[in-house]
Short mmCIF file of N, CA, C and O in Angstrom, two decimals:
data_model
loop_
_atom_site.label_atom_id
_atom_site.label_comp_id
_atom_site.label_asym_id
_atom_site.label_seq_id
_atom_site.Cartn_x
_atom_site.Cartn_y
_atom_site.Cartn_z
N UNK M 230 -44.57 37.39 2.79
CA UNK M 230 -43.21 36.97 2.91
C UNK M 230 -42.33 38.12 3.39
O UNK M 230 -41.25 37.78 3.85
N UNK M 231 -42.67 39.78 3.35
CA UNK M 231 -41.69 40.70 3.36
C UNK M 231 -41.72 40.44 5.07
O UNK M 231 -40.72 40.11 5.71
N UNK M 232 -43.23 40.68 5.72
CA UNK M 232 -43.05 40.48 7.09
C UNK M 232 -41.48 39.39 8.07
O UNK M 232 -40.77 39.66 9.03
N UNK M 233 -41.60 37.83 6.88
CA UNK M 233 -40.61 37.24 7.91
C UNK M 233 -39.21 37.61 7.47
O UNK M 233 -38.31 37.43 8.29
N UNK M 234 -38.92 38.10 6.30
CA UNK M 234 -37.62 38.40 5.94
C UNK M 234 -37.20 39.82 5.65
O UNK M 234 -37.31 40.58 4.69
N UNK M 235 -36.56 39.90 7.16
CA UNK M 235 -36.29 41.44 7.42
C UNK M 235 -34.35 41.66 7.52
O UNK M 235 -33.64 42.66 7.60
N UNK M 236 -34.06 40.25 7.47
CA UNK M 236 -32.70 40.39 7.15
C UNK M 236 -32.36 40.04 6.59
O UNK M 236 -31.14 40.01 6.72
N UNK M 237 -32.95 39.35 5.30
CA UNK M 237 -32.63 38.94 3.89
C UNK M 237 -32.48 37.56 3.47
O UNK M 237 -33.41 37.11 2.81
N UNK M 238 -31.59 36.88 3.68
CA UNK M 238 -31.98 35.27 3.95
C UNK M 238 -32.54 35.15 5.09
O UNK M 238 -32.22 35.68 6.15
N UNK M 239 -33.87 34.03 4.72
CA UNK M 239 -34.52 33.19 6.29
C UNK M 239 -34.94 32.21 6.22
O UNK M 239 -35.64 32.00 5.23
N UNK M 240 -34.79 31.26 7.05
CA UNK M 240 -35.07 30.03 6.97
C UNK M 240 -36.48 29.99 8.19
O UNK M 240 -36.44 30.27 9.38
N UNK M 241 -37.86 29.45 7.23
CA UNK M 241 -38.90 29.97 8.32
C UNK M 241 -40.09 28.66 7.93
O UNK M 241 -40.58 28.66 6.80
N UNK M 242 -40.33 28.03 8.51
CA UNK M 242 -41.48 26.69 8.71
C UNK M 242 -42.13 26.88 7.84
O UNK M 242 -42.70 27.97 7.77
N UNK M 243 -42.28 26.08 6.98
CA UNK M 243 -43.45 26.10 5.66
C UNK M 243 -44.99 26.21 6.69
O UNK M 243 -45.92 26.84 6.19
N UNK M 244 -45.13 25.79 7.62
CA UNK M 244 -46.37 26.01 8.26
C UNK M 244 -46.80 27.18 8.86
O UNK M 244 -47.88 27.19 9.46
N UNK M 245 -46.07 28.23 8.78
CA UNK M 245 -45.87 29.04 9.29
C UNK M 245 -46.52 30.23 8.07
O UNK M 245 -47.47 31.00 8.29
N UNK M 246 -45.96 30.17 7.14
CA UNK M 246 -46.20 30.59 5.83
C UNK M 246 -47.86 30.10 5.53
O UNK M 246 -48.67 30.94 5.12
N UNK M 247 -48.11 29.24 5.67
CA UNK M 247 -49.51 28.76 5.02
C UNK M 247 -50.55 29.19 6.24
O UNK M 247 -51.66 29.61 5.90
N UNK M 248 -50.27 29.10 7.52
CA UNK M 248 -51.26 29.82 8.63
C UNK M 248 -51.58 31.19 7.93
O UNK M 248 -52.77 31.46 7.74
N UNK M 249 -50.65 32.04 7.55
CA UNK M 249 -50.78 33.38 7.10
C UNK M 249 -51.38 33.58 5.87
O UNK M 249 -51.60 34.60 5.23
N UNK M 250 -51.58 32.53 5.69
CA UNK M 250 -52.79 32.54 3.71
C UNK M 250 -51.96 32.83 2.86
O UNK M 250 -52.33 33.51 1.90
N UNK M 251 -49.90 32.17 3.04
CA UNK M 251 -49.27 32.49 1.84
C UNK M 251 -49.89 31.16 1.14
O UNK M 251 -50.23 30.25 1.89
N UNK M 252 -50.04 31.01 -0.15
CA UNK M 252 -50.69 30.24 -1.34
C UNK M 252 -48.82 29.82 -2.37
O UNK M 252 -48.28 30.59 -3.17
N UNK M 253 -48.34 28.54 -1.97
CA UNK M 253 -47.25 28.64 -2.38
C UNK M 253 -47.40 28.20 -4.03
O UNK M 253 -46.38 28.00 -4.69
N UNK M 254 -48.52 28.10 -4.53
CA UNK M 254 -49.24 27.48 -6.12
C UNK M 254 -49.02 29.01 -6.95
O UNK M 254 -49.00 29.13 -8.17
N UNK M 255 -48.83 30.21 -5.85
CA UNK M 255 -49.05 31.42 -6.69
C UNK M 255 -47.52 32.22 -6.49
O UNK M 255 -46.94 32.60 -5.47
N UNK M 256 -47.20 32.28 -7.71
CA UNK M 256 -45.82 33.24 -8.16
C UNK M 256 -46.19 33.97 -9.07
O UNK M 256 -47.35 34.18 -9.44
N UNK M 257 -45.01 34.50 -9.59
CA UNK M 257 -44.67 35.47 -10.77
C UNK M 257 -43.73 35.13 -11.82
O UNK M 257 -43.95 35.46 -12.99
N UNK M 258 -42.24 34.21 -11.30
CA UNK M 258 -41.51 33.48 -11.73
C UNK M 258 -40.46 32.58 -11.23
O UNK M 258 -40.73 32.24 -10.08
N UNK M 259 -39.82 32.29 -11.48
CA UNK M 259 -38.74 31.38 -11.03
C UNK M 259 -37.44 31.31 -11.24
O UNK M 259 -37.11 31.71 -12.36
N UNK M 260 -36.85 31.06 -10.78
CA UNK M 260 -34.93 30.95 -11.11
C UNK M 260 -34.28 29.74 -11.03
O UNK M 260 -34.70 29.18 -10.01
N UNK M 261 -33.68 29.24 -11.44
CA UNK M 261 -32.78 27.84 -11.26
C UNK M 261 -31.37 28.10 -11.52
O UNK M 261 -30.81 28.34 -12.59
N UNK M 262 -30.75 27.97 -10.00
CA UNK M 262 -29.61 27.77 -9.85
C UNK M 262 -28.30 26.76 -10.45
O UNK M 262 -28.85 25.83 -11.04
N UNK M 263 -27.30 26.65 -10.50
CA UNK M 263 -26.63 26.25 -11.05
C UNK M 263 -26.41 24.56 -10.01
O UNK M 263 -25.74 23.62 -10.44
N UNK M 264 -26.85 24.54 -9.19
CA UNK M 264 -27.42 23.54 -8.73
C UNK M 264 -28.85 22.98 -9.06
O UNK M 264 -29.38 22.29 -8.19
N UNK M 265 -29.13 23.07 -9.54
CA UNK M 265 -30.41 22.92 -9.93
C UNK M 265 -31.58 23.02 -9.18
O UNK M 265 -32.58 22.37 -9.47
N UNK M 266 -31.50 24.04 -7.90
CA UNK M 266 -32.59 23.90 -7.24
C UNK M 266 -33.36 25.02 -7.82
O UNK M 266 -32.82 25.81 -8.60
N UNK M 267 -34.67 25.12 -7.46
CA UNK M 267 -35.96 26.01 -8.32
C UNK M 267 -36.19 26.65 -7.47
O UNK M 267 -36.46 25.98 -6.47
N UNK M 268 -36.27 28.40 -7.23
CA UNK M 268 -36.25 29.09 -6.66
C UNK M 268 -38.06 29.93 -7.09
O UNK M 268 -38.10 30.54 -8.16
N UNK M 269 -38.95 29.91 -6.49
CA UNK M 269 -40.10 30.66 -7.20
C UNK M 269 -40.29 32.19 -6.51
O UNK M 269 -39.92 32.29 -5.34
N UNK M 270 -40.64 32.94 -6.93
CA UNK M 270 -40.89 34.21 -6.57
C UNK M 270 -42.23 35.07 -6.89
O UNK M 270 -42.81 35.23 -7.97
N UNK M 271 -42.57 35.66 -5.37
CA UNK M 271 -43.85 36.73 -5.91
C UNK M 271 -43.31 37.78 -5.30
O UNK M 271 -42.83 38.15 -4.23
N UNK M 272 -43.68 38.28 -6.84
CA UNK M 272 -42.57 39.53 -7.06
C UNK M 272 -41.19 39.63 -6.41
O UNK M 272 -40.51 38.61 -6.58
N UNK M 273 -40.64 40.55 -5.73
CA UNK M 273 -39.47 40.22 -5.17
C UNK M 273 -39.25 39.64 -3.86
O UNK M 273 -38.68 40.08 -2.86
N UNK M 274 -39.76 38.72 -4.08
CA UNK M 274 -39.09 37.64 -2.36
C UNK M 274 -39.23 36.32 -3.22
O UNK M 274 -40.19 36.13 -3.97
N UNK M 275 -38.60 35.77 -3.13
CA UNK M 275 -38.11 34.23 -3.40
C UNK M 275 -38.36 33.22 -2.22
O UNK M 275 -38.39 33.46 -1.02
N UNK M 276 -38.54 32.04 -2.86
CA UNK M 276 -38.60 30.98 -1.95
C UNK M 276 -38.36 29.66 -2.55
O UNK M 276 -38.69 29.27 -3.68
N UNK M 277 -37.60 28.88 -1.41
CA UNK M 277 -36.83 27.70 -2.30
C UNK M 277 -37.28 26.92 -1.39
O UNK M 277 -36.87 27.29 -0.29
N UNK M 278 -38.12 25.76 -1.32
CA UNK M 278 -38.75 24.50 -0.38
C UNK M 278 -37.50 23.56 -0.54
O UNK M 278 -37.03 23.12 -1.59
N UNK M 279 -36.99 23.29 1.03
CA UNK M 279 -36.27 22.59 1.37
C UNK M 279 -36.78 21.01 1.96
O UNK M 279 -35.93 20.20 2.35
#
């Protein structure tokens, strides 16, 4: 994930992510916004499926 986000927010093809052998089943933890969307994270990069 550090590779596609080099300017901090990014919005980048979930298919794109899984070609590269990211495994989105594997985190560290999670956050939930005051919207209630679920934010998961390995280690420090986050990702929120839109």
């Amino acid at each position: 994930m550090k590779e596609y986000n080099k300017g901090g927010k990014v919005t980048i093809n979930s298919s794109v992510l899984l070609e590269s052998r990211f495994d989105p089943n594997f985190f560290t933890h999670y956050w939930k916004n005051q919207k209630g969307e679920v934010f998961l994270f390995v280690y420090e990069y986050g990702f929120l499926k839109k």
